[in-house]
Amino acid sequence: MAKKLVRSVWDFENEWVETVAEVPERLPEPWAPDRPLRVAGQKYPRVDGYQRVSGDARYAFDIQLPRMLHGKILRSPLPHARVKQIRAEKALALPGVVAVFTHENIPPIPWYGDSFLFDPHVRYEGDEVALVVAESEAVAEEALGLIEVDYEPLPFVIDPEEALAAGAPKLHDEGNLWNGRPNVYERGDVEKGFQEADVVVEDTFRTQVVHHAQLEVHVCVADWEGDQLTVYETTQATFSVQRSLASILKLPLNKVRVVNYFMGGGFGSKLGLEKQTVLAALAAKQLGRPVRIANPRKDEFLAMGNRPSSIQKLKVGAKRDGTLTAISLWSLGPGGAYRSAGAELGTPVREIYKCPNVRTEESTVYINAGPARPKRAPGHPQGTFALESILDEVAEKLGMDPLEFRLKNYAEIDQVRNRPYTSKYLREAYEAGAKAIGWYEKRNKIPGSGVGPIKRGIGMATQIWGGGGGPPAYATVEIVSDGSVIVRSGSQDIGGGTRTIVAQVAAEELGIPMDRVTVIMGDTALCPYGPTSGGSVTAASITPAVLAAAVEAREQLKGYAASALNVPADQLAWEPGRFFLKSDPGKSISFEEAASRLRSNMIVVTGARGPNPEGYTINSFGAQFAEVEVDTETGRVRVLKIVAAHSVGRLINPLTGRCQFEGGIIMGLGFALLENRWMDPNVGRMINTNLHDYRVPTMMEIPEIEVIIVSEPDTKANPVGGIGIGEPAIIPTAAAIANAVYNAIGVRVRELPITPYRVLEALGKA
Amino acid sequence: MAEGKGGVSRRGFLKGFGTGVVGAAVAAKVRLGEAAPQTSPGWDGKVPVVLRVNGKEYRLLLEPRTTLVRAIREHLGLTGTKVVCDRGECGGCTVLMDNKPVYSCQVLAVEAQGHEITTIEGLVQAEELDPIQKAFVEHDAMQCGFCTPGQIMAAKGLLLKNPSPTREEILRGMSGNLCRCAAYPGILRAVESLAKKAQG
């Protein structure tokens, strides 16, 4: 397949990534919206469903190799300290302990910019201090308690506002404010905008720190065979881990293999190389045996990421007819102890609604707590909560229906980049969602006017996200002589059902049944490059590459069909299942028969993902509507129903797609009502480092959920027409619930989570 | 492990970092490439344990502190059962003990003696999935799948006790099993489909 190089700029987790990408010379013909599809767009159970329900699926957590050792990481119990001395003698004397590694015997590999793999300056409870390697996990755990560390405690700060105060303990030379200044965006003139407004509302909103709490802990197994390193890793970024690891260990890329066939959840916490993976590789190399390091659950809370909290001061101005004149946002959030992910959240303010005058000023600070990581739509659920709450306040002041107010300020183009969208069916989402929830019938015209102590309310919120993906991304399609097909792509199936949609796209284009396709993903040694699964980019990045490879592979098979029929290839046409003679459609040969002519030949085609269209922004949009019930005596909020109406191009598998939407919504419900990191301000330590006190939703909390896809396939974005759905699902849920709570009780809770106490407080009953 | 067949050798590799101190600091305990029975945890403390798992009897020598889930995973190699919290909060390690769901991280292997243990692998008969496993696939009651074995065992235990539970009984029966992907609606549909079948 002929390819060329292009400059490619695309949206990954709100950051515009620029790369030089290899793309095909000729793009496959897009699957037009009116083209009938047999397999893609249909409900298919997961192709790896058997493995997942039988216990056969082998996760990195399950890898057991002969002579494998177990590592455990000793972490700082203090939020800020200097390690003066580490004495490992007692640990080393425990039968079964093989080695202890510390900053004294591990190379000073740079990490987080100005720190190291093991840094004697520890900056949060959970910072890595030492590694014990032992014959069993139990012995390694026991040995952790036998390592004696002398710490010199340092003053600490865990509150973002206090971190900015003069004289606050400093974590890094640059000071606590990242880059020494906020991120500022400005269009138009907000002061002028506020002067032109008939109504101005100003409020402060707060959101909490929440955790990924994915069920498979961070785990890796490192295994050397000679100079060849294989790492079994639970990751959303198989290729990125390989590259970073090779670079740090100064190994050629072809000596490092990263394997990740099944992966037990990430939600953004597994987007790159981990310290423990480097440690496992170093320890395994030195000890001459495979080394596995699995975190205990507690460490996941302390050290493996979180969605940062936020303080958001919002000001919105509008004219009497509902036209927005200005929005300004000031925000502050903690990045944690190191530079891993920032606390920015201004995209919804800048992009969802049409507004000529917008200013956002976003700050991230260091505090002595676990580093933030991207978590499912970084910035968006918290930013959307504040924006959508205050817009409802403005609408009420104007005496407008909140939906009508939003439609009045509908953005036809991307105002930040001043260009059109490839597709946007948000109006349709509003309409479908409003109908399904009963917006005009059920919503309290006067908030809080329901009778009795248990009150119901309806609220809604809007979502914007990227997920258009882009090149480079590759897939190979191989056709062998029995007509079966192997598809390989270097991305990974992190639970979204990527293997299944890849099989669907290949089966569709090749005109064969799903069970004739095997998909191999998540192995750098077996697959061509595929992107990191973050930013909801996987589907939109790799399915067009699969399509390109399948089209070309079928074209090559046509040659074998032609020789079998003894006609020139250009006289043959294709329909699903067979090649036929254009002049005599009765004369044909099936896919399988044509493939049988391959004998020991193979058709192997590598397809590349094409470039994104010039001059367009690719976004998903959506609106969620919530119906809640609030017990005004106990303060308890119950979510009765969520309607999720989204514009995401083509949904390639409505069965797995529904599951992903439902899951995102329920995680959003946890953010709205339940989840919260509790810190003890006196000692700077986290209190609820377990799945009992850190409350994630259980089956008891699930509402009725209705998912409606309102979009047509977006073939302007890519030839398959799909846009990612993983993150859009969670974004507007908390905001819609918060607005519904207001509609139920008539007082607004401006801080998440909306706990019974906060509800009672808002009602003046606490 | 062979050293220095061209490319990166173990020694050269460590030297590359200028870390002569590594060997010195840990040399006392490091026995490169040696089989190391002498570093194994004391044989003395181990106790014989007889487990019946998926209809088969296994005779093991285990440290008394070994939990049932570790015995199943690490000593029998049945890795379908997962460890998620290791303290009885999430249900990820659910197995059946005499047909009742238990958190196998909260049961010591020695306590499980004399009981019939069924793991996720034990539901599969000659590659044929159990109806509850099939229902999970059909209703897409999973995403990442890491909690799925535990969910299925909890559902199996519920259905063994009550073949046609109501929606409320399913929610309660399954509420001890966390799913962070929150495939709960699918799980509910899967279990309900069997409850309805049982009602005829």
PDB file of C-alpha atoms in Angstrom, chain A residues 44-46 48-50 52-59 61-64 67 70 72 91-101 104-109 135-139 141-142 210-217 223-227 248-252 255 262-265 267 281-282 284-289 292 296-297 375-376 493-497 655-664 666-667 670 675 689-700 702-703 705, chain B residues 1-3 5-11 13-14 16-19 21-42 63 65-66 70 72-90 92 120-130 132-149 151-152 167-168 170-189 191:
ATOM      1  CA  TYR A  44     -22.220  -8.275  18.546  1.00  0.00           C
ATOM      2  CA  PRO A  45     -21.159  -9.835  21.837  1.00  0.00           C
ATOM      3  CA  ARG A  46     -17.466  -9.379  22.559  1.00  0.00           C
ATOM      4  CA  ASP A  48     -13.185 -12.265  23.667  1.00  0.00           C
ATOM      5  CA  GLY A  49     -16.275 -12.782  25.807  1.00  0.00           C
ATOM      6  CA  TYR A  50     -15.461 -16.456  26.325  1.00  0.00           C
ATOM      7  CA  ARG A  52     -13.446 -12.983  30.026  1.00  0.00           C
ATOM      8  CA  VAL A  53     -16.212 -15.120  31.550  1.00  0.00           C
ATOM      9  CA  SER A  54     -14.346 -18.430  31.769  1.00  0.00           C
ATOM     10  CA  GLY A  55     -11.347 -17.194  33.732  1.00  0.00           C
ATOM     11  CA  ASP A  56      -9.113 -17.924  30.725  1.00  0.00           C
ATOM     12  CA  ALA A  57      -8.338 -14.246  30.102  1.00  0.00           C
ATOM     13  CA  ARG A  58      -4.819 -13.719  31.357  1.00  0.00           C
ATOM     14  CA  TYR A  59      -4.194 -10.263  32.746  1.00  0.00           C
ATOM     15  CA  PHE A  61      -1.846  -9.640  37.223  1.00  0.00           C
ATOM     16  CA  ASP A  62      -2.151 -13.344  36.392  1.00  0.00           C
ATOM     17  CA  ILE A  63       1.232 -13.924  34.772  1.00  0.00           C
ATOM     18  CA  GLN A  64       3.218 -16.524  36.704  1.00  0.00           C
ATOM     19  CA  ARG A  67      11.357 -18.851  39.209  1.00  0.00           C
ATOM     20  CA  HIS A  70       7.875 -10.789  43.919  1.00  0.00           C
ATOM     21  CA  LYS A  72       6.915  -4.761  46.942  1.00  0.00           C
ATOM     22  CA  ALA A  91      14.606  -7.276  56.045  1.00  0.00           C
ATOM     23  CA  LEU A  92      17.463  -9.024  54.278  1.00  0.00           C
ATOM     24  CA  ALA A  93      17.724 -11.474  57.178  1.00  0.00           C
ATOM     25  CA  LEU A  94      14.125 -12.618  56.740  1.00  0.00           C
ATOM     26  CA  PRO A  95      14.118 -16.039  55.042  1.00  0.00           C
ATOM     27  CA  GLY A  96      12.890 -15.642  51.485  1.00  0.00           C
ATOM     28  CA  VAL A  97      14.036 -12.059  51.004  1.00  0.00           C
ATOM     29  CA  VAL A  98      16.382 -11.817  48.036  1.00  0.00           C
ATOM     30  CA  ALA A  99      17.263  -8.139  47.699  1.00  0.00           C
ATOM     31  CA  VAL A 100      16.460  -4.614  48.800  1.00  0.00           C
ATOM     32  CA  PHE A 101      16.897  -1.693  46.421  1.00  0.00           C
ATOM     33  CA  GLU A 104      21.775   4.024  47.228  1.00  0.00           C
ATOM     34  CA  ASN A 105      21.927   1.081  44.828  1.00  0.00           C
ATOM     35  CA  ILE A 106      19.554   2.044  42.031  1.00  0.00           C
ATOM     36  CA  PRO A 107      20.750   4.414  39.300  1.00  0.00           C
ATOM     37  CA  PRO A 108      19.500   8.013  39.674  1.00  0.00           C
ATOM     38  CA  ILE A 109      17.093   7.734  36.773  1.00  0.00           C
ATOM     39  CA  GLU A 135      10.452 -15.470  46.954  1.00  0.00           C
ATOM     40  CA  SER A 136       6.781 -14.841  47.645  1.00  0.00           C
ATOM     41  CA  GLU A 137       4.428 -11.906  47.835  1.00  0.00           C
ATOM     42  CA  ALA A 138       3.706 -12.632  51.497  1.00  0.00           C
ATOM     43  CA  VAL A 139       7.388 -12.558  52.430  1.00  0.00           C
ATOM     44  CA  GLU A 141       5.015  -7.717  52.323  1.00  0.00           C
ATOM     45  CA  GLU A 142       6.397  -8.851  55.664  1.00  0.00           C
ATOM     46  CA  VAL A 210     -11.578  11.366  43.185  1.00  0.00           C
ATOM     47  CA  HIS A 211      -9.673   8.251  42.312  1.00  0.00           C
ATOM     48  CA  HIS A 212      -9.569   5.955  39.324  1.00  0.00           C
ATOM     49  CA  ALA A 213     -10.000   2.903  41.571  1.00  0.00           C
ATOM     50  CA  GLN A 214      -9.702   0.576  38.602  1.00  0.00           C
ATOM     51  CA  LEU A 215      -9.933  -2.996  39.816  1.00  0.00           C
ATOM     52  CA  GLU A 216      -6.677  -4.373  38.444  1.00  0.00           C
ATOM     53  CA  VAL A 217      -3.916  -2.695  40.437  1.00  0.00           C
ATOM     54  CA  ASP A 223      11.398 -11.200  32.229  1.00  0.00           C
ATOM     55  CA  TRP A 224      14.790 -11.237  30.528  1.00  0.00           C
ATOM     56  CA  GLU A 225      15.785 -13.900  28.026  1.00  0.00           C
ATOM     57  CA  GLY A 226      19.389 -12.987  27.284  1.00  0.00           C
ATOM     58  CA  ASP A 227      19.308  -9.367  26.213  1.00  0.00           C
ATOM     59  CA  ILE A 248      15.463   4.779  30.135  1.00  0.00           C
ATOM     60  CA  LEU A 249      17.264   1.416  30.046  1.00  0.00           C
ATOM     61  CA  LYS A 250      19.221   2.500  26.969  1.00  0.00           C
ATOM     62  CA  LEU A 251      18.043  -0.567  25.090  1.00  0.00           C
ATOM     63  CA  PRO A 252      17.204  -0.788  21.386  1.00  0.00           C
ATOM     64  CA  LYS A 255      14.931  -5.677  22.493  1.00  0.00           C
ATOM     65  CA  PHE A 262      -6.214  -8.225  28.873  1.00  0.00           C
ATOM     66  CA  MET A 263      -6.288  -5.208  31.072  1.00  0.00           C
ATOM     67  CA  GLY A 264      -8.347  -4.653  34.199  1.00  0.00           C
ATOM     68  CA  GLY A 265      -9.358  -1.021  33.921  1.00  0.00           C
ATOM     69  CA  PHE A 267      -9.563   5.252  33.283  1.00  0.00           C
ATOM     70  CA  ALA A 281      13.218  -4.651  34.842  1.00  0.00           C
ATOM     71  CA  LEU A 282      16.322  -3.550  36.758  1.00  0.00           C
ATOM     72  CA  ALA A 284      15.062  -8.910  37.150  1.00  0.00           C
ATOM     73  CA  LYS A 285      18.205  -8.104  35.188  1.00  0.00           C
ATOM     74  CA  GLN A 286      20.372  -8.103  38.256  1.00  0.00           C
ATOM     75  CA  LEU A 287      18.822 -11.106  39.973  1.00  0.00           C
ATOM     76  CA  GLY A 288      18.582 -13.189  36.817  1.00  0.00           C
ATOM     77  CA  ARG A 289      14.979 -14.122  37.515  1.00  0.00           C
ATOM     78  CA  ARG A 292       6.598  -9.255  39.423  1.00  0.00           C
ATOM     79  CA  PRO A 296      -1.496  -3.335  47.205  1.00  0.00           C
ATOM     80  CA  ARG A 297      -4.843  -1.540  46.936  1.00  0.00           C
ATOM     81  CA  LYS A 375      -8.893  10.667  34.756  1.00  0.00           C
ATOM     82  CA  ARG A 376     -11.663   9.905  32.267  1.00  0.00           C
ATOM     83  CA  ASP A 493      -8.503  -3.405  24.374  1.00  0.00           C
ATOM     84  CA  ILE A 494      -8.812  -1.834  27.800  1.00  0.00           C
ATOM     85  CA  GLY A 495     -12.403  -2.983  28.168  1.00  0.00           C
ATOM     86  CA  GLY A 496     -14.115  -0.765  25.641  1.00  0.00           C
ATOM     87  CA  GLY A 497     -14.499  -3.704  23.271  1.00  0.00           C
ATOM     88  CA  LEU A 655     -24.175  -3.588  22.517  1.00  0.00           C
ATOM     89  CA  THR A 656     -20.694  -2.808  23.866  1.00  0.00           C
ATOM     90  CA  GLY A 657     -21.318   0.891  23.255  1.00  0.00           C
ATOM     91  CA  ARG A 658     -24.350   0.883  25.506  1.00  0.00           C
ATOM     92  CA  CYS A 659     -22.321  -0.828  28.223  1.00  0.00           C
ATOM     93  CA  GLN A 660     -19.635   1.857  27.969  1.00  0.00           C
ATOM     94  CA  PHE A 661     -22.159   4.685  28.182  1.00  0.00           C
ATOM     95  CA  GLU A 662     -23.905   3.112  31.166  1.00  0.00           C
ATOM     96  CA  GLY A 663     -20.570   2.623  32.915  1.00  0.00           C
ATOM     97  CA  GLY A 664     -19.441   6.194  32.334  1.00  0.00           C
ATOM     98  CA  ILE A 666     -22.543   5.436  36.800  1.00  0.00           C
ATOM     99  CA  MET A 667     -18.956   6.593  37.384  1.00  0.00           C
ATOM    100  CA  GLY A 670     -20.168   8.336  41.941  1.00  0.00           C
ATOM    101  CA  GLU A 675     -16.611   9.571  45.984  1.00  0.00           C
ATOM    102  CA  THR A 689      -7.321   4.276  51.283  1.00  0.00           C
ATOM    103  CA  ASN A 690      -9.628   1.325  50.713  1.00  0.00           C
ATOM    104  CA  LEU A 691     -12.716   0.385  48.720  1.00  0.00           C
ATOM    105  CA  HIS A 692     -14.955   0.453  51.766  1.00  0.00           C
ATOM    106  CA  ASP A 693     -14.363   4.016  52.929  1.00  0.00           C
ATOM    107  CA  TYR A 694     -13.689   5.313  49.423  1.00  0.00           C
ATOM    108  CA  ARG A 695     -17.195   4.802  48.140  1.00  0.00           C
ATOM    109  CA  VAL A 696     -17.564   3.767  44.513  1.00  0.00           C
ATOM    110  CA  PRO A 697     -21.064   3.051  43.215  1.00  0.00           C
ATOM    111  CA  THR A 698     -22.414  -0.450  43.740  1.00  0.00           C
ATOM    112  CA  MET A 699     -25.309  -2.120  42.029  1.00  0.00           C
ATOM    113  CA  MET A 700     -27.641  -0.624  44.648  1.00  0.00           C
ATOM    114  CA  ILE A 702     -27.776   2.350  39.626  1.00  0.00           C
ATOM    115  CA  PRO A 703     -30.530   4.395  38.044  1.00  0.00           C
ATOM    116  CA  ILE A 705     -30.399   4.562  32.037  1.00  0.00           C
TER     117      ILE A 705
ATOM    118  CA  MET B   1      20.501 -16.582  32.108  1.00  0.00           C
ATOM    119  CA  ALA B   2      23.250 -16.249  29.528  1.00  0.00           C
ATOM    120  CA  GLU B   3      25.497 -13.269  29.809  1.00  0.00           C
ATOM    121  CA  LYS B   5      25.966 -12.889  23.893  1.00  0.00           C
ATOM    122  CA  GLY B   6      26.731  -9.595  22.216  1.00  0.00           C
ATOM    123  CA  GLY B   7      24.330  -6.755  22.829  1.00  0.00           C
ATOM    124  CA  VAL B   8      23.540  -5.846  26.389  1.00  0.00           C
ATOM    125  CA  SER B   9      24.943  -8.089  29.078  1.00  0.00           C
ATOM    126  CA  ARG B  10      23.694  -7.965  32.637  1.00  0.00           C
ATOM    127  CA  ARG B  11      26.999  -6.696  33.907  1.00  0.00           C
ATOM    128  CA  PHE B  13      24.009  -3.040  31.461  1.00  0.00           C
ATOM    129  CA  LEU B  14      24.435  -2.169  35.114  1.00  0.00           C
ATOM    130  CA  GLY B  16      26.129   1.589  31.927  1.00  0.00           C
ATOM    131  CA  PHE B  17      24.520   3.374  34.856  1.00  0.00           C
ATOM    132  CA  GLY B  18      27.781   3.626  36.777  1.00  0.00           C
ATOM    133  CA  THR B  19      26.354   1.774  39.716  1.00  0.00           C
ATOM    134  CA  VAL B  21      27.468   0.142  44.511  1.00  0.00           C
ATOM    135  CA  VAL B  22      24.618  -2.149  43.504  1.00  0.00           C
ATOM    136  CA  GLY B  23      26.523  -5.361  43.834  1.00  0.00           C
ATOM    137  CA  ALA B  24      28.139  -4.368  47.108  1.00  0.00           C
ATOM    138  CA  ALA B  25      24.963  -3.363  48.835  1.00  0.00           C
ATOM    139  CA  VAL B  26      22.948  -6.450  48.107  1.00  0.00           C
ATOM    140  CA  ALA B  27      25.622  -9.043  47.464  1.00  0.00           C
ATOM    141  CA  ALA B  28      24.942 -10.788  50.732  1.00  0.00           C
ATOM    142  CA  LYS B  29      21.541 -11.970  49.566  1.00  0.00           C
ATOM    143  CA  VAL B  30      21.969 -12.149  45.837  1.00  0.00           C
ATOM    144  CA  ARG B  31      22.756 -15.529  44.420  1.00  0.00           C
ATOM    145  CA  LEU B  32      22.833 -14.916  40.723  1.00  0.00           C
ATOM    146  CA  GLY B  33      21.351 -17.655  38.618  1.00  0.00           C
ATOM    147  CA  GLU B  34      21.455 -20.200  41.416  1.00  0.00           C
ATOM    148  CA  ALA B  35      18.534 -22.392  42.288  1.00  0.00           C
ATOM    149  CA  ALA B  36      17.745 -21.167  45.738  1.00  0.00           C
ATOM    150  CA  PRO B  37      15.836 -23.573  47.947  1.00  0.00           C
ATOM    151  CA  GLN B  38      17.740 -22.189  50.914  1.00  0.00           C
ATOM    152  CA  THR B  39      16.097 -18.794  50.429  1.00  0.00           C
ATOM    153  CA  SER B  40      12.609 -20.263  50.366  1.00  0.00           C
ATOM    154  CA  PRO B  41      10.445 -19.380  53.355  1.00  0.00           C
ATOM    155  CA  GLY B  42      10.967 -21.877  56.149  1.00  0.00           C
ATOM    156  CA  GLU B  63       2.209 -21.442  55.235  1.00  0.00           C
ATOM    157  CA  ARG B  65      -1.297 -17.591  56.736  1.00  0.00           C
ATOM    158  CA  THR B  66      -2.006 -18.493  53.106  1.00  0.00           C
ATOM    159  CA  ARG B  70      -3.586 -17.214  47.167  1.00  0.00           C
ATOM    160  CA  ILE B  72      -6.041 -21.132  44.400  1.00  0.00           C
ATOM    161  CA  ARG B  73      -4.079 -18.659  42.300  1.00  0.00           C
ATOM    162  CA  GLU B  74      -0.476 -19.244  43.252  1.00  0.00           C
ATOM    163  CA  HIS B  75      -0.439 -22.905  44.201  1.00  0.00           C
ATOM    164  CA  LEU B  76      -3.106 -24.360  41.906  1.00  0.00           C
ATOM    165  CA  GLY B  77      -2.476 -21.894  39.073  1.00  0.00           C
ATOM    166  CA  LEU B  78      -6.175 -21.116  38.752  1.00  0.00           C
ATOM    167  CA  THR B  79      -5.806 -17.409  38.003  1.00  0.00           C
ATOM    168  CA  GLY B  80      -9.400 -16.786  36.954  1.00  0.00           C
ATOM    169  CA  THR B  81     -10.159 -15.747  40.532  1.00  0.00           C
ATOM    170  CA  LYS B  82      -8.821 -12.214  41.075  1.00  0.00           C
ATOM    171  CA  VAL B  83      -7.463 -10.264  44.017  1.00  0.00           C
ATOM    172  CA  VAL B  84      -8.652  -6.656  44.014  1.00  0.00           C
ATOM    173  CA  CYS B  85      -8.731  -5.276  47.560  1.00  0.00           C
ATOM    174  CA  ASP B  86      -7.483  -8.282  49.567  1.00  0.00           C
ATOM    175  CA  ARG B  87      -9.610  -7.256  52.530  1.00  0.00           C
ATOM    176  CA  GLY B  88     -13.161  -8.305  51.896  1.00  0.00           C
ATOM    177  CA  GLU B  89     -14.564  -5.140  50.372  1.00  0.00           C
ATOM    178  CA  CYS B  90     -15.005  -5.743  46.673  1.00  0.00           C
ATOM    179  CA  GLY B  92     -13.357  -9.693  43.163  1.00  0.00           C
ATOM    180  CA  ILE B 120     -14.823 -19.686  37.800  1.00  0.00           C
ATOM    181  CA  GLU B 121     -12.850 -22.393  35.979  1.00  0.00           C
ATOM    182  CA  GLY B 122     -15.081 -25.012  37.604  1.00  0.00           C
ATOM    183  CA  LEU B 123     -18.206 -23.658  35.939  1.00  0.00           C
ATOM    184  CA  VAL B 124     -16.889 -24.566  32.502  1.00  0.00           C
ATOM    185  CA  GLN B 125     -17.726 -28.166  31.573  1.00  0.00           C
ATOM    186  CA  ALA B 126     -15.646 -29.488  28.676  1.00  0.00           C
ATOM    187  CA  GLU B 127     -15.300 -26.002  27.177  1.00  0.00           C
ATOM    188  CA  GLU B 128     -19.048 -25.471  27.477  1.00  0.00           C
ATOM    189  CA  LEU B 129     -19.907 -22.345  29.437  1.00  0.00           C
ATOM    190  CA  ASP B 130     -22.375 -22.402  32.290  1.00  0.00           C
ATOM    191  CA  ILE B 132     -24.706 -17.745  33.735  1.00  0.00           C
ATOM    192  CA  GLN B 133     -21.413 -17.326  31.863  1.00  0.00           C
ATOM    193  CA  LYS B 134     -23.270 -17.383  28.556  1.00  0.00           C
ATOM    194  CA  ALA B 135     -25.733 -14.800  29.831  1.00  0.00           C
ATOM    195  CA  PHE B 136     -22.865 -12.494  30.805  1.00  0.00           C
ATOM    196  CA  VAL B 137     -21.492 -12.648  27.249  1.00  0.00           C
ATOM    197  CA  GLU B 138     -24.874 -12.257  25.605  1.00  0.00           C
ATOM    198  CA  HIS B 139     -25.882  -9.233  27.694  1.00  0.00           C
ATOM    199  CA  ASP B 140     -22.388  -7.732  27.640  1.00  0.00           C
ATOM    200  CA  ALA B 141     -22.269  -7.736  31.431  1.00  0.00           C
ATOM    201  CA  MET B 142     -18.623  -6.628  31.506  1.00  0.00           C
ATOM    202  CA  GLN B 143     -16.058  -4.260  30.175  1.00  0.00           C
ATOM    203  CA  CYS B 144     -12.515  -4.874  31.348  1.00  0.00           C
ATOM    204  CA  GLY B 145     -13.637  -8.209  32.782  1.00  0.00           C
ATOM    205  CA  PHE B 146     -11.467  -8.145  35.883  1.00  0.00           C
ATOM    206  CA  CYS B 147     -14.412  -8.340  38.296  1.00  0.00           C
ATOM    207  CA  THR B 148     -16.320 -10.685  36.003  1.00  0.00           C
ATOM    208  CA  PRO B 149     -15.246 -14.022  37.542  1.00  0.00           C
ATOM    209  CA  GLN B 151     -19.549 -11.350  39.651  1.00  0.00           C
ATOM    210  CA  ILE B 152     -20.357 -14.625  37.943  1.00  0.00           C
ATOM    211  CA  ARG B 167     -34.886  -7.436  40.802  1.00  0.00           C
ATOM    212  CA  GLU B 168     -34.521  -6.274  44.406  1.00  0.00           C
ATOM    213  CA  ILE B 170     -30.586  -9.491  42.559  1.00  0.00           C
ATOM    214  CA  LEU B 171     -29.488  -5.964  43.480  1.00  0.00           C
ATOM    215  CA  ARG B 172     -28.944  -7.003  47.092  1.00  0.00           C
ATOM    216  CA  GLY B 173     -27.375 -10.329  46.191  1.00  0.00           C
ATOM    217  CA  MET B 174     -24.904  -8.714  43.802  1.00  0.00           C
ATOM    218  CA  SER B 175     -24.177  -5.528  45.740  1.00  0.00           C
ATOM    219  CA  GLY B 176     -21.128  -7.051  47.421  1.00  0.00           C
ATOM    220  CA  ASN B 177     -19.295  -7.149  44.096  1.00  0.00           C
ATOM    221  CA  LEU B 178     -17.790  -3.927  42.792  1.00  0.00           C
ATOM    222  CA  CYS B 179     -17.427  -3.229  39.080  1.00  0.00           C
ATOM    223  CA  ARG B 180     -15.549   0.003  38.422  1.00  0.00           C
ATOM    224  CA  CYS B 181     -16.410  -0.086  34.718  1.00  0.00           C
ATOM    225  CA  ALA B 182     -19.940  -0.181  36.165  1.00  0.00           C
ATOM    226  CA  ALA B 183     -21.325  -2.824  33.872  1.00  0.00           C
ATOM    227  CA  TYR B 184     -24.022  -3.207  36.529  1.00  0.00           C
ATOM    228  CA  PRO B 185     -27.003  -2.703  34.200  1.00  0.00           C
ATOM    229  CA  GLY B 186     -25.680  -5.486  31.946  1.00  0.00           C
ATOM    230  CA  ILE B 187     -25.007  -7.729  34.946  1.00  0.00           C
ATOM    231  CA  LEU B 188     -28.546  -7.110  36.140  1.00  0.00           C
ATOM    232  CA  ARG B 189     -29.928  -7.966  32.701  1.00  0.00           C
ATOM    233  CA  VAL B 191     -28.981 -12.409  35.955  1.00  0.00           C
TER     234      VAL B 191
END
